[in-house]
CSV table of C-alpha atoms and ligand atoms in Angstrom, one decimal:
chain,number,residue,atom,x,y,z
A,1,MET,CA,57.1,-54.0,-103.5
A,2,THR,CA,59.8,-53.8,-105.8
A,3,ARG,CA,62.4,-51.2,-105.6
A,4,ILE,CA,61.0,-50.5,-108.8
A,5,ALA,CA,57.6,-49.8,-108.0
A,6,GLU,CA,58.6,-47.8,-104.7
A,7,ASN,CA,60.6,-45.6,-107.0
A,8,LEU,CA,57.6,-45.1,-108.7
A,9,GLN,CA,55.6,-44.1,-106.9
A,10,ALA,CA,57.9,-41.7,-105.1
A,11,VAL,CA,58.2,-40.1,-108.6
A,12,ARG,CA,54.4,-40.0,-109.0
A,13,ALA,CA,54.3,-38.3,-106.2
A,14,ARG,CA,57.2,-35.7,-106.9
A,15,ILE,CA,55.0,-35.3,-110.1
A,16,ALA,CA,51.8,-34.4,-108.6
A,17,ALA,CA,53.5,-32.0,-106.0
A,18,ALA,CA,55.3,-29.7,-108.6
A,19,ALA,CA,52.0,-29.3,-110.4
A,20,LEU,CA,50.3,-28.6,-107.6
A,21,ALA,CA,53.0,-26.5,-106.2
A,22,ALA,CA,52.5,-24.7,-110.1
A,23,GLY,CA,49.0,-24.2,-109.7
A,24,ARG,CA,48.8,-27.0,-112.6
A,25,ASN,CA,46.4,-30.1,-112.5
A,26,PRO,CA,48.9,-32.9,-112.0
A,27,GLU,CA,46.7,-35.1,-115.1
A,28,GLU,CA,48.4,-32.5,-117.5
A,29,VAL,CA,52.1,-33.6,-116.5
A,30,ALA,CA,52.7,-37.2,-118.1
A,31,LEU,CA,56.0,-39.8,-116.7
A,32,LEU,CA,57.9,-41.4,-119.6
A,33,ALA,CA,59.8,-44.1,-117.6
A,34,VAL,CA,63.6,-44.0,-119.4
A,35,SER,CA,64.2,-47.7,-119.6
A,36,LYS,CA,67.3,-47.5,-121.2
A,37,THR,CA,70.1,-49.8,-121.0
A,38,TRP,CA,67.1,-51.8,-118.4
A,39,PRO,CA,66.2,-55.0,-119.7
A,40,ALA,CA,62.4,-56.1,-120.6
A,41,GLU,CA,62.1,-57.6,-117.0
A,42,ASP,CA,62.1,-54.2,-115.5
A,43,VAL,CA,59.8,-52.9,-117.9
A,44,ALA,CA,57.6,-55.7,-117.5
A,45,ASP,CA,57.7,-54.9,-113.3
A,46,ALA,CA,56.7,-50.8,-114.1
A,47,ALA,CA,53.8,-51.8,-116.4
A,48,ARG,CA,52.6,-54.2,-113.3
A,49,CYS,CA,52.1,-50.8,-111.3
A,50,GLY,CA,50.2,-49.2,-114.1
A,51,GLN,CA,53.1,-47.1,-116.2
A,52,ARG,CA,52.5,-47.3,-119.9
A,53,ALA,CA,55.3,-45.1,-121.4
A,54,PHE,CA,58.5,-46.4,-121.9
A,55,GLY,CA,61.3,-44.1,-123.8
A,56,GLU,CA,64.4,-45.1,-125.0
A,57,ASN,CA,67.6,-44.1,-126.8
A,58,TYR,CA,69.1,-47.0,-128.8
A,59,VAL,CA,66.8,-48.2,-131.7
A,60,GLN,CA,68.0,-51.7,-132.0
A,61,GLU,CA,67.9,-51.7,-127.6
A,62,GLY,CA,64.7,-50.7,-128.2
A,63,VAL,CA,63.1,-52.7,-131.2
A,64,ASP,CA,64.5,-55.9,-129.2
A,65,LYS,CA,62.3,-54.0,-126.3
A,66,ILE,CA,59.5,-53.7,-127.6
A,67,VAL,CA,58.7,-56.6,-130.1
A,68,GLN,CA,59.8,-58.6,-126.7
A,69,LEU,CA,56.3,-57.0,-124.7
A,70,SER,CA,54.6,-56.7,-127.4
A,71,GLY,CA,51.5,-58.4,-125.6
A,72,LEU,CA,51.5,-55.7,-123.0
A,73,GLY,CA,49.7,-52.7,-124.6
A,74,LEU,CA,52.6,-50.3,-123.8
A,75,GLU,CA,53.6,-47.1,-125.5
A,76,TRP,CA,57.6,-46.1,-126.8
A,77,HIS,CA,58.8,-43.8,-127.0
A,78,PHE,CA,62.7,-42.9,-128.9
A,79,ILE,CA,64.7,-40.7,-127.3
A,80,GLY,CA,68.0,-40.5,-128.3
A,81,PRO,CA,70.1,-39.2,-131.5
A,82,LEU,CA,69.0,-40.5,-134.3
A,83,GLN,CA,70.8,-41.4,-137.7
A,84,SER,CA,70.0,-42.1,-141.0
A,85,ASN,CA,70.3,-46.0,-141.4
A,86,LYS,CA,68.2,-46.2,-138.3
A,87,THR,CA,65.0,-44.4,-139.3
A,88,ARG,CA,63.1,-47.1,-140.9
A,89,LEU,CA,63.4,-49.8,-137.7
A,90,VAL,CA,61.9,-46.3,-135.5
A,91,ALA,CA,59.3,-45.6,-138.4
A,92,GLU,CA,58.2,-49.1,-138.1
A,93,HIS,CA,58.1,-50.1,-134.3
A,94,PHE,CA,57.7,-46.8,-132.1
A,95,ASP,CA,54.9,-44.3,-131.4
A,96,TRP,CA,56.9,-41.4,-130.7
A,97,VAL,CA,59.7,-39.4,-131.6
A,98,HIS,CA,60.9,-36.9,-129.7
A,99,SER,CA,64.7,-36.3,-131.3
A,100,ILE,CA,63.7,-34.8,-134.3
A,101,ASP,CA,66.3,-31.7,-135.5
A,102,ARG,CA,66.4,-31.9,-138.9
A,103,ALA,CA,64.2,-32.0,-142.6
A,104,LYS,CA,66.2,-35.8,-143.8
A,105,ILE,CA,65.2,-37.2,-140.7
A,106,ALA,CA,61.9,-35.9,-140.6
A,107,GLU,CA,61.1,-36.8,-144.3
A,108,ARG,CA,62.6,-40.1,-143.9
A,109,LEU,CA,60.2,-41.0,-141.1
A,110,SER,CA,57.5,-39.8,-142.8
A,111,ALA,CA,58.0,-41.8,-145.7
A,112,GLN,CA,59.4,-45.2,-143.8
A,113,ARG,CA,56.3,-44.9,-141.5
A,114,PRO,CA,53.8,-48.1,-142.5
A,115,GLY,CA,50.5,-46.3,-144.0
A,116,SER,CA,48.9,-49.4,-141.3
A,117,MET,CA,49.7,-47.1,-138.8
A,118,GLU,CA,48.9,-43.5,-137.2
A,119,PRO,CA,51.1,-41.4,-138.1
A,120,LEU,CA,54.3,-41.1,-135.8
A,121,ASN,CA,54.1,-38.3,-133.1
A,122,VAL,CA,57.3,-36.5,-133.4
A,123,CYS,CA,58.1,-33.6,-131.0
A,124,LEU,CA,61.5,-31.4,-132.2
A,125,GLN,CA,64.4,-31.2,-130.6
A,126,VAL,CA,65.6,-27.1,-129.6
A,127,ASN,CA,69.0,-26.6,-128.8
A,128,VAL,CA,68.0,-24.3,-125.8
A,129,SER,CA,71.0,-24.1,-124.2
A,130,GLY,CA,73.1,-22.3,-127.5
A,131,GLU,CA,76.4,-25.5,-127.0
A,132,GLY,CA,77.9,-26.2,-130.1
A,133,SER,CA,78.2,-30.0,-129.3
A,134,LYS,CA,74.8,-30.4,-128.4
A,135,SER,CA,71.9,-31.6,-130.8
A,136,GLY,CA,68.9,-30.6,-131.5
A,137,VAL,CA,67.5,-27.0,-133.8
A,138,ARG,CA,69.0,-24.0,-133.2
A,139,PRO,CA,65.5,-21.4,-132.4
A,140,GLU,CA,66.1,-19.6,-134.8
A,141,ALA,CA,65.8,-22.7,-137.9
A,142,LEU,CA,63.0,-23.5,-135.4
A,143,PRO,CA,60.0,-22.1,-137.2
A,144,ALA,CA,61.1,-23.5,-140.7
A,145,LEU,CA,61.2,-27.3,-139.2
A,146,ALA,CA,58.2,-26.7,-138.0
A,147,ASP,CA,56.3,-25.9,-141.4
A,148,MET,CA,58.4,-28.4,-143.3
A,149,VAL,CA,57.8,-31.8,-140.6
A,150,SER,CA,53.7,-30.5,-139.9
A,151,ALA,CA,53.1,-31.0,-144.0
A,152,LEU,CA,54.6,-34.7,-144.0
A,153,PRO,CA,51.5,-36.8,-143.8
A,154,GLY,CA,53.3,-40.0,-141.4
A,155,LEU,CA,53.8,-38.0,-138.8
A,156,ARG,CA,52.5,-35.9,-136.7
A,157,LEU,CA,53.5,-32.6,-135.2
A,158,ARG,CA,53.0,-32.7,-131.2
A,159,GLY,CA,55.2,-30.0,-129.5
A,160,LEU,CA,59.2,-29.4,-128.7
A,161,MET,CA,61.8,-31.0,-126.5
A,162,CYS,CA,65.0,-29.5,-124.6
A,163,ILE,CA,67.9,-31.5,-122.9
A,164,PRO,CA,68.8,-28.5,-121.2
A,165,GLU,CA,73.5,-28.3,-120.2
A,166,ALA,CA,74.0,-29.9,-116.8
A,167,THR,CA,74.0,-27.6,-114.4
A,168,HIS,CA,72.4,-27.7,-111.0
A,169,ASP,CA,71.7,-24.0,-111.3
A,170,GLN,CA,67.9,-24.2,-110.6
A,171,ARG,CA,67.2,-20.4,-112.0
A,172,LEU,CA,69.2,-21.3,-114.9
A,173,LEU,CA,67.1,-25.0,-115.8
A,174,ARG,CA,64.3,-22.8,-115.5
A,175,SER,CA,64.9,-20.1,-117.9
A,176,ARG,CA,66.0,-23.0,-120.5
A,177,PHE,CA,62.5,-24.7,-119.9
A,178,ALA,CA,60.7,-20.9,-120.2
A,179,THR,CA,63.1,-20.5,-123.3
A,180,LEU,CA,61.0,-23.9,-125.1
A,181,ARG,CA,57.9,-22.7,-123.5
A,182,GLU,CA,57.9,-19.3,-125.4
A,183,LEU,CA,59.3,-21.1,-128.7
A,184,ARG,CA,55.8,-23.4,-128.7
A,185,GLY,CA,54.0,-20.3,-128.4
A,186,ASP,CA,55.8,-19.3,-131.2
A,187,LEU,CA,55.0,-22.4,-133.0
A,188,ARG,CA,51.1,-22.0,-131.8
A,189,ALA,CA,51.2,-18.5,-133.6
A,190,ARG,CA,52.1,-19.7,-136.5
A,191,GLY,CA,48.7,-22.1,-136.5
A,192,LEU,CA,50.7,-25.2,-136.0
A,193,VAL,CA,48.8,-27.1,-132.7
A,194,ALA,CA,52.0,-28.5,-130.9
A,195,GLU,CA,50.7,-29.1,-127.0
A,196,THR,CA,53.7,-31.4,-126.1
A,197,LEU,CA,56.5,-29.8,-123.9
A,198,SER,CA,58.7,-33.1,-123.2
A,199,MET,CA,61.0,-31.9,-120.7
A,200,GLY,CA,63.0,-32.5,-117.3
A,201,MET,CA,64.6,-35.3,-115.9
A,202,SER,CA,65.4,-36.9,-112.6
A,203,HIS,CA,67.3,-34.4,-111.2
A,204,ASP,CA,65.0,-31.8,-112.8
A,205,VAL,CA,61.6,-32.4,-112.7
A,206,GLU,CA,60.4,-29.9,-111.0
A,207,GLU,CA,61.6,-27.0,-112.3
A,208,ALA,CA,60.6,-28.0,-115.7
A,209,ILE,CA,57.1,-29.1,-114.2
A,210,ALA,CA,57.0,-25.3,-112.4
A,211,GLU,CA,57.4,-24.0,-116.5
A,212,GLY,CA,55.0,-26.0,-117.8
A,213,ALA,CA,56.3,-29.7,-119.0
A,214,THR,CA,53.5,-32.4,-120.5
A,215,ILE,CA,56.0,-35.2,-120.9
A,216,VAL,CA,59.0,-35.6,-117.8
A,217,ARG,CA,61.2,-38.9,-119.0
A,218,VAL,CA,62.5,-40.0,-116.2
A,219,GLY,CA,64.8,-42.7,-115.7
A,220,SER,CA,67.4,-42.7,-113.3
A,221,ALA,CA,64.6,-41.5,-110.3
A,222,ILE,CA,62.6,-45.1,-111.5
A,223,PHE,CA,65.3,-48.1,-112.5
A,224,GLY,CA,68.5,-47.0,-110.9
A,225,GLU,CA,71.6,-44.9,-111.6
A,226,ARG,CA,73.0,-46.8,-114.9
A,227,SER,CA,76.5,-48.4,-114.9
A,228,ALA,CA,77.8,-46.3,-118.1
A,229,PRO,CA,76.8,-42.6,-118.9
A,230,THR,CA,74.6,-41.8,-121.4
B,1,PLP,C1,68.6,-40.5,-120.5
B,1,PLP,C2,67.8,-40.0,-120.5
B,1,PLP,C3,66.6,-39.4,-119.9
B,1,PLP,C4,66.4,-40.0,-118.6
B,1,PLP,O1,68.1,-39.1,-117.6
B,1,PLP,P1,67.6,-39.5,-115.7
B,1,PLP,O2,68.8,-38.4,-115.5
B,1,PLP,O3,67.6,-41.0,-115.9
B,1,PLP,O4,66.4,-39.4,-115.9
B,1,PLP,C5,66.0,-38.3,-120.4
B,1,PLP,N1,65.8,-38.3,-121.6
B,1,PLP,C6,66.8,-38.2,-122.5
B,1,PLP,C7,66.8,-37.8,-123.9
B,1,PLP,C8,67.7,-39.2,-122.2
B,1,PLP,O5,68.3,-40.2,-123.1
């Protein structure tokens, strides 16, 4: 068994245990394998173990892997900060974007999504920790952005995403994840369909699942520690 196969098995076990501990069905929690900085061979290795969904942070690096591995039937999620001059490549190659936090990016992605493809699945990234430096829409501005995005023909609003501040304080992490879940409730009350909660990474999968995560984004616990901080 390869190192990636072993790691994947361990992460799946963590997800299942966390879901059961929270009284949830483990099948409600999808694993997104975050392959940023790792080569296409590592993605192919994970794919051989049945992993289908992969997350990338850098547009060109992601597109290169998507093209290289196009025969494998994988699903690709863009999860990094997105500048407007890179939206076309994302619209033309990815299946999901988790990091939408402003109207301009959403409008461009919708307009640039090829008509031959399904609408792009999107999550709105929310700044749940209130740190000024963080990306993500402020909770007060979320309803207007969600209304606007849900009306765009090239996009399909699927839910919300967050990246809490870096901390090992489990209670704080849980309160951030709970905030995202409550904000999803607000969107549903507005009549929007938004089932996805994209939250939880290698070090806080358990806290995120306890608060209702439906997609966890796990990188280093599968592929190894990245050499450069990203
Ligand atoms: C890198 C990254 C992850 C994965 O982080 P790990 O700690 O390696 O699991 C998840 N989400 C986003 C947005 C990332 O940039």
